[in-house]
């Protein structure tokens, strides 16, 4: 205590400050470490089988017996035979470097050296992640546009009509309680039966997820002008349309952007889910194919691309938000 | 500049003029969850053309409610009220008045010029006319240099001046002001009071002005309506003998102090009942 209160003028260095790691890289490093550790018990069955095939002594020697044992127990009984954990061909949980290699192989390497790659065929390889990401992105954007447009229209209706307020909102909420994975195949089948396939069904699923946050946010935003602002419009004897265009819509822009950030991420999820039953390209199709053929690294690589896409999209909306609000004099 | 013709501009005695606002036995009862609230009771008042009438009284005396009735933002439950010879709602639809709220309420996404143009856009004035009128009223409130600035770049007093300009832009004869300077500090308030008087003198508007401040009411008004609460009613109407020309130091004259005293007495009487 005497040290801390001493008027030395210099702030005392905290104990261990020398070892301080910046928060974000620190967290990432921590996660990677956990991941590497988790690989051992997750893959222990396959690791021991591989070790047995290579002629090592494994305990217990019976595969059937091993199957019924806990992962940690196997790890504890075979500490010397776990070297293969991080380099299995078909791991249950691929290790981070395997995912990175898969990412490299299915993007840069595929486009540069693949038979169907960008360099040789002049177009993105349909085996590469870039192609699949673009397919997903297309559906995401179309779904996002449909969902946002629908959301804004519904919100305008809800704000202006008591009947719509009472009737639409409950259905909008109910619509979001149905698991999209259950609904997606039905949407695709129904649309297929009326001759619609390809991009649109995926976009519809994507819109189904993304309209909801827009409705909720826009209803709040359109209602955000206070009583005084509404009174002022009344003293001008302003028609409803003028109130909408000149007051409600501009006032709702900050709410819209908050909703759009959620909506774009939801659109991406919708597009991926929509690709699962169709299997005509896209990150969703890629993930499912990976799971069919036990290519977990492929699933994880697609997963990372999807996450990176989502982060980029949300960031882009955030950038547009900052620009717009600054221009409108509403920057927080 | 086209200003409406008043009977006798420059003459403070407005008694001879036609009443532009006329209330007789006005009643308003709000139905609330806690039972009925008698906000206005038996209000009878005529406001002549060109008059500057202040409404003063403690909170809950119904002064703002009365103003809102004039603006057709509230509907009286009894009695009669006419604005320019019309029922209030008709007068509202005829855009007979400009209303200034306690908060400036400028749109942050519009610059000052476009804020002032807002009522003009809604009322369908042509672009050229909008420009001409915006320039004229901004000049009137001395904000011409700020036409392209955004509200956040202006002080509170300037924002309130802009909101007055907005209320003046469409040339309504009546200006209803609900504690427009209530949120400003005293120095700014003095200055805006002076400016408001000059503006009133120039434009010959009829002004109904709600305030909490006795000096403000006495300084500005030709008539001071003292109100008292529960139920909201008029307890005194004081006609000011002060001349139309009022420099700020008129507030140190015996006449001024005497009227202020009478207003204070009226307020106190309202409380004791």
mmCIF file of C-alpha atoms in Angstrom, chain A residues 227-239 242 246-248 250-251 326-330, chain B residues 68 72-73 89 92-93 95 97 99 101 103 105 107-110 118-119 121-123 152 166 170:
data_model
loop_
_atom_site.group_PDB
_atom_site.id
_atom_site.type_symbol
_atom_site.label_atom_id
_atom_site.label_comp_id
_atom_site.label_asym_id
_atom_site.label_seq_id
_atom_site.Cartn_x
_atom_site.Cartn_y
_atom_site.Cartn_z
ATOM 1 C CA UNK A 227 -45.295 13.945 -29.781
ATOM 2 C CA UNK A 228 -43.976 17.448 -30.383
ATOM 3 C CA UNK A 229 -42.718 16.566 -33.860
ATOM 4 C CA UNK A 230 -46.055 14.994 -34.709
ATOM 5 C CA UNK A 231 -47.902 18.030 -33.329
ATOM 6 C CA UNK A 232 -45.756 20.320 -35.449
ATOM 7 C CA UNK A 233 -46.736 18.344 -38.549
ATOM 8 C CA UNK A 234 -50.355 18.620 -37.454
ATOM 9 C CA UNK A 235 -50.108 22.399 -37.199
ATOM 10 C CA UNK A 236 -48.939 22.394 -40.831
ATOM 11 C CA UNK A 237 -51.949 20.244 -41.652
ATOM 12 C CA UNK A 238 -49.440 17.882 -43.268
ATOM 13 C CA UNK A 239 -50.835 14.915 -45.203
ATOM 14 C CA UNK A 242 -45.598 14.155 -46.155
ATOM 15 C CA UNK A 246 -40.234 14.207 -44.400
ATOM 16 C CA UNK A 247 -40.317 13.034 -40.798
ATOM 17 C CA UNK A 248 -40.859 9.328 -40.167
ATOM 18 C CA UNK A 250 -35.536 10.170 -42.117
ATOM 19 C CA UNK A 251 -36.001 9.700 -38.381
ATOM 20 C CA UNK A 326 -22.650 11.738 -40.520
ATOM 21 C CA UNK A 327 -24.116 13.168 -43.700
ATOM 22 C CA UNK A 328 -27.514 13.423 -42.026
ATOM 23 C CA UNK A 329 -26.079 15.131 -38.958
ATOM 24 C CA UNK A 330 -27.239 12.224 -36.789
ATOM 25 C CA UNK B 68 -53.169 23.841 -27.796
ATOM 26 C CA UNK B 72 -56.682 22.450 -32.543
ATOM 27 C CA UNK B 73 -54.194 20.094 -30.939
ATOM 28 C CA UNK B 89 -59.686 22.781 -36.648
ATOM 29 C CA UNK B 92 -55.602 24.735 -38.593
ATOM 30 C CA UNK B 93 -56.476 23.367 -42.001
ATOM 31 C CA UNK B 95 -52.933 27.229 -41.819
ATOM 32 C CA UNK B 97 -51.250 30.095 -37.264
ATOM 33 C CA UNK B 99 -46.760 27.282 -33.601
ATOM 34 C CA UNK B 101 -42.744 24.786 -29.170
ATOM 35 C CA UNK B 103 -37.909 22.817 -27.976
ATOM 36 C CA UNK B 105 -37.385 20.622 -32.812
ATOM 37 C CA UNK B 107 -34.590 18.204 -38.065
ATOM 38 C CA UNK B 108 -30.946 17.252 -37.611
ATOM 39 C CA UNK B 109 -30.811 15.966 -41.189
ATOM 40 C CA UNK B 110 -31.816 19.296 -42.719
ATOM 41 C CA UNK B 118 -40.214 22.429 -44.284
ATOM 42 C CA UNK B 119 -43.709 23.927 -43.856
ATOM 43 C CA UNK B 121 -42.582 22.217 -48.907
ATOM 44 C CA UNK B 122 -45.543 20.610 -47.194
ATOM 45 C CA UNK B 123 -47.840 23.453 -48.202
ATOM 46 C CA UNK B 152 -26.010 21.005 -34.199
ATOM 47 C CA UNK B 166 -39.988 28.321 -39.530
ATOM 48 C CA UNK B 170 -45.860 30.731 -44.325
#
